[in-house]
C-alpha atoms as one frame of an Amber mdcrd trajectory, in Angstrom:
protein
   0.000   0.000   0.000   1.292   3.460  -0.910   0.976   6.278   1.629   1.257
  10.051   1.123   4.764  11.160   2.052   5.671  13.851   4.573   8.656  15.852
   3.318   9.459  17.810   6.477   8.218  19.233   9.755   5.561  21.981   9.837
   5.233  22.787  13.545   2.334  21.815  15.787  -1.104  21.998  14.187  -4.203
  21.927  16.463  -6.625  19.182  15.435  -9.024  18.700  18.365  -9.219  18.420
  22.145  -8.905  15.518  24.565 -11.988  13.328  24.616 -12.796  14.058  20.968
 -14.011  17.584  21.654 -13.927  19.741  18.533 -11.270  22.409  18.105 -13.401
  25.337  16.927 -10.386  27.499  15.986 -10.759  29.445  19.234  -7.642  31.431
  20.148  -6.507  33.856  22.810  -4.929  37.157  21.789  -1.681  37.684  23.707
   0.503  40.784  23.166   4.036  40.591  21.753   6.430  43.289  22.941   7.217
  45.818  20.222  10.674  45.124  18.795  10.891  41.607  20.248  14.048  40.083
  18.731  12.935  36.532  17.832  10.919  35.301  14.839   7.793  33.343  15.789
   6.310  31.125  13.078   2.848  29.608  12.550   2.945  26.342  14.528   5.757
  27.381  16.905   5.521  26.636  20.614   5.124  29.852  22.606   5.273  30.825
  26.283   4.328  33.683  28.561   7.138  35.766  29.989   7.160  37.562  33.352
   5.722  40.710  31.708   2.634  38.817  30.555   3.648  39.042  26.889   4.491
  36.270  24.452   7.859  34.735  23.542   8.851  31.757  21.407   9.473  28.751
  23.652  12.788  27.379  22.393  12.814  24.490  24.885  13.594  20.956  23.763
  13.764  18.523  26.693  11.952  21.001  28.941   9.453  23.730  28.099   6.767
  25.956  29.619   4.309  26.199  26.718   1.198  28.357  26.917   0.253  27.076
  23.476   0.927  27.293  19.762   1.306  30.464  17.668  -1.277  30.827  14.869
  -0.342  34.225  13.432  -0.424  37.829  14.599  -1.830  41.239  13.737  -0.626
  44.806  14.175  -0.800  48.222  12.542   1.759  48.411   9.749   2.922  51.953
   8.875   2.401  51.259   5.143  -0.508  48.815   4.984  -2.464  49.695   8.130
  -3.999  46.931  10.250  -2.598  43.678   8.930  -2.501  39.940   9.719   0.773
  38.041   9.379   1.441  34.310   9.237   4.541  34.862  11.371   5.961  37.514
  13.648   9.120  38.940  12.062  11.838  39.702  14.596  12.250  43.372  15.555
   8.833  44.439  14.237   7.984  47.778  15.819   4.302  48.427  16.552   2.446
  49.303  19.725  -0.454  46.902  19.101   1.094  43.526  18.156  -1.116  40.650
  19.261  -0.532  36.955  18.664  -3.312  34.449  18.093  -2.539  31.482  20.334
  -4.221  28.105  20.721  -3.821  28.052  24.501  -6.222  25.316  25.597  -4.335
  22.917  27.931  -6.479  20.065  26.540  -5.498  20.716  22.907  -4.206  17.891
  20.734  -1.754  18.638  17.935  -0.501  16.884  14.820   3.301  16.967  14.448
   6.061  15.333  12.374   8.587  12.904  13.867  12.273  13.498  13.021  15.559
  11.775  13.811  17.504  15.073  13.913  16.897  18.522  12.464  14.360  18.234
   9.659  15.135  14.587   8.769  11.755  12.853   8.811  11.737   9.639  10.832
   9.049   7.509  12.454   7.730   5.880  15.590   5.593   2.774  16.013   2.320
   2.277  17.836   4.385   1.030  20.795   5.533   4.643  21.339   1.978   5.842
  22.070   1.817   6.944  25.710   5.503   7.856  25.857   7.033  11.326  26.203
   9.155  13.154  23.636  11.410  16.167  23.275  10.821  19.039  20.883  13.188
  19.535  17.957  13.568  23.257  17.283  14.238  24.121  13.633  14.192  27.598
  12.081  10.872  28.407  10.431  10.407  29.638   6.861  10.210  33.381   6.233
   8.796  32.515   2.781   5.759  30.538   3.982   5.661  31.851   7.556   5.382
  28.274   8.828   7.221  26.607  11.697   9.519  23.607  11.275   9.329  22.414
  14.879   9.024  18.632  15.246   9.408  15.946  17.900  12.224  13.451  18.251
  11.760   9.814  17.278  13.556   8.907  20.529  10.765   8.724  23.079  10.697
   7.535  26.663   9.164   7.836  30.091  11.140  10.871  31.313   8.527  12.901
  33.178  10.105  16.292  32.395   9.808  15.911  28.610   7.216  18.450  27.378
   5.199  16.329  24.926   3.143  13.133  25.306   2.393  10.963  22.255  -1.363
  10.256  22.240  -1.868   8.527  18.882  -0.412   7.945  15.426  -1.617   9.280
  12.055  -2.230   6.153   9.926  -2.830   8.065   6.676   0.808   9.147   6.346
   2.741   6.186   7.685   5.984   5.691   5.754   5.519   1.924   5.673   3.352
  -0.539   7.551   3.803   0.162  11.262   6.079   3.200  10.764   4.306   6.472
  11.523   5.882   9.796  10.479   3.143  11.920  12.068   1.645  11.620  15.539
  -0.948  13.255  17.760   0.514  14.897  20.878  -0.512  16.919  23.943   1.370
  18.876  26.583   2.742  16.616  29.272   1.331  16.884  32.795   2.417  20.038
  34.620   3.992  21.783  31.600   1.165  24.181  30.746   1.190  27.287  33.013
  -2.621  27.285  33.333  -2.339  23.948  35.148   0.984  24.521  36.901   0.383
  25.763  40.472   3.654  27.758  40.567   2.655  30.027  37.658   5.034  31.816
  35.281
């Protein structure tokens, strides 16, 4: 049987919520500090900082994710109010807001890699295990993230991602799954972490 191929990572894409609840594209608008120095791409993991604004979460084996970045808007001096697929580093505007899927119960589709952007796979036996994030630079052409998860999974409780299921439609061969469904691991999301940000 031939399966559609996955040519590289694309970040975390919200697909639904735990228990089969529908993801209705609801987002929270969280400010980004004017002039913030890091690109944030569609599908990147993001976190709250101590000022209550948004930063890219560059964590791998540990993270404090508030959710996933799904674009931003601000007033551009040339084009007026505009929506962007990604936040370009050093953008200066007083009204930058990010659209974030911040539900702690969100489930995401993500690509499995061995290293960098090299697509790999897991098996169904990896469901229920934890994984680390693989941080790759996003594309300024498409505005999309290239974050993925590592094919090396385990039971380390501090890893930020839990594998919930596999995506059968894009398995690379029988029993080898290049995409999986994931959620934040217990205690990672600040809305559920009693110590806060």
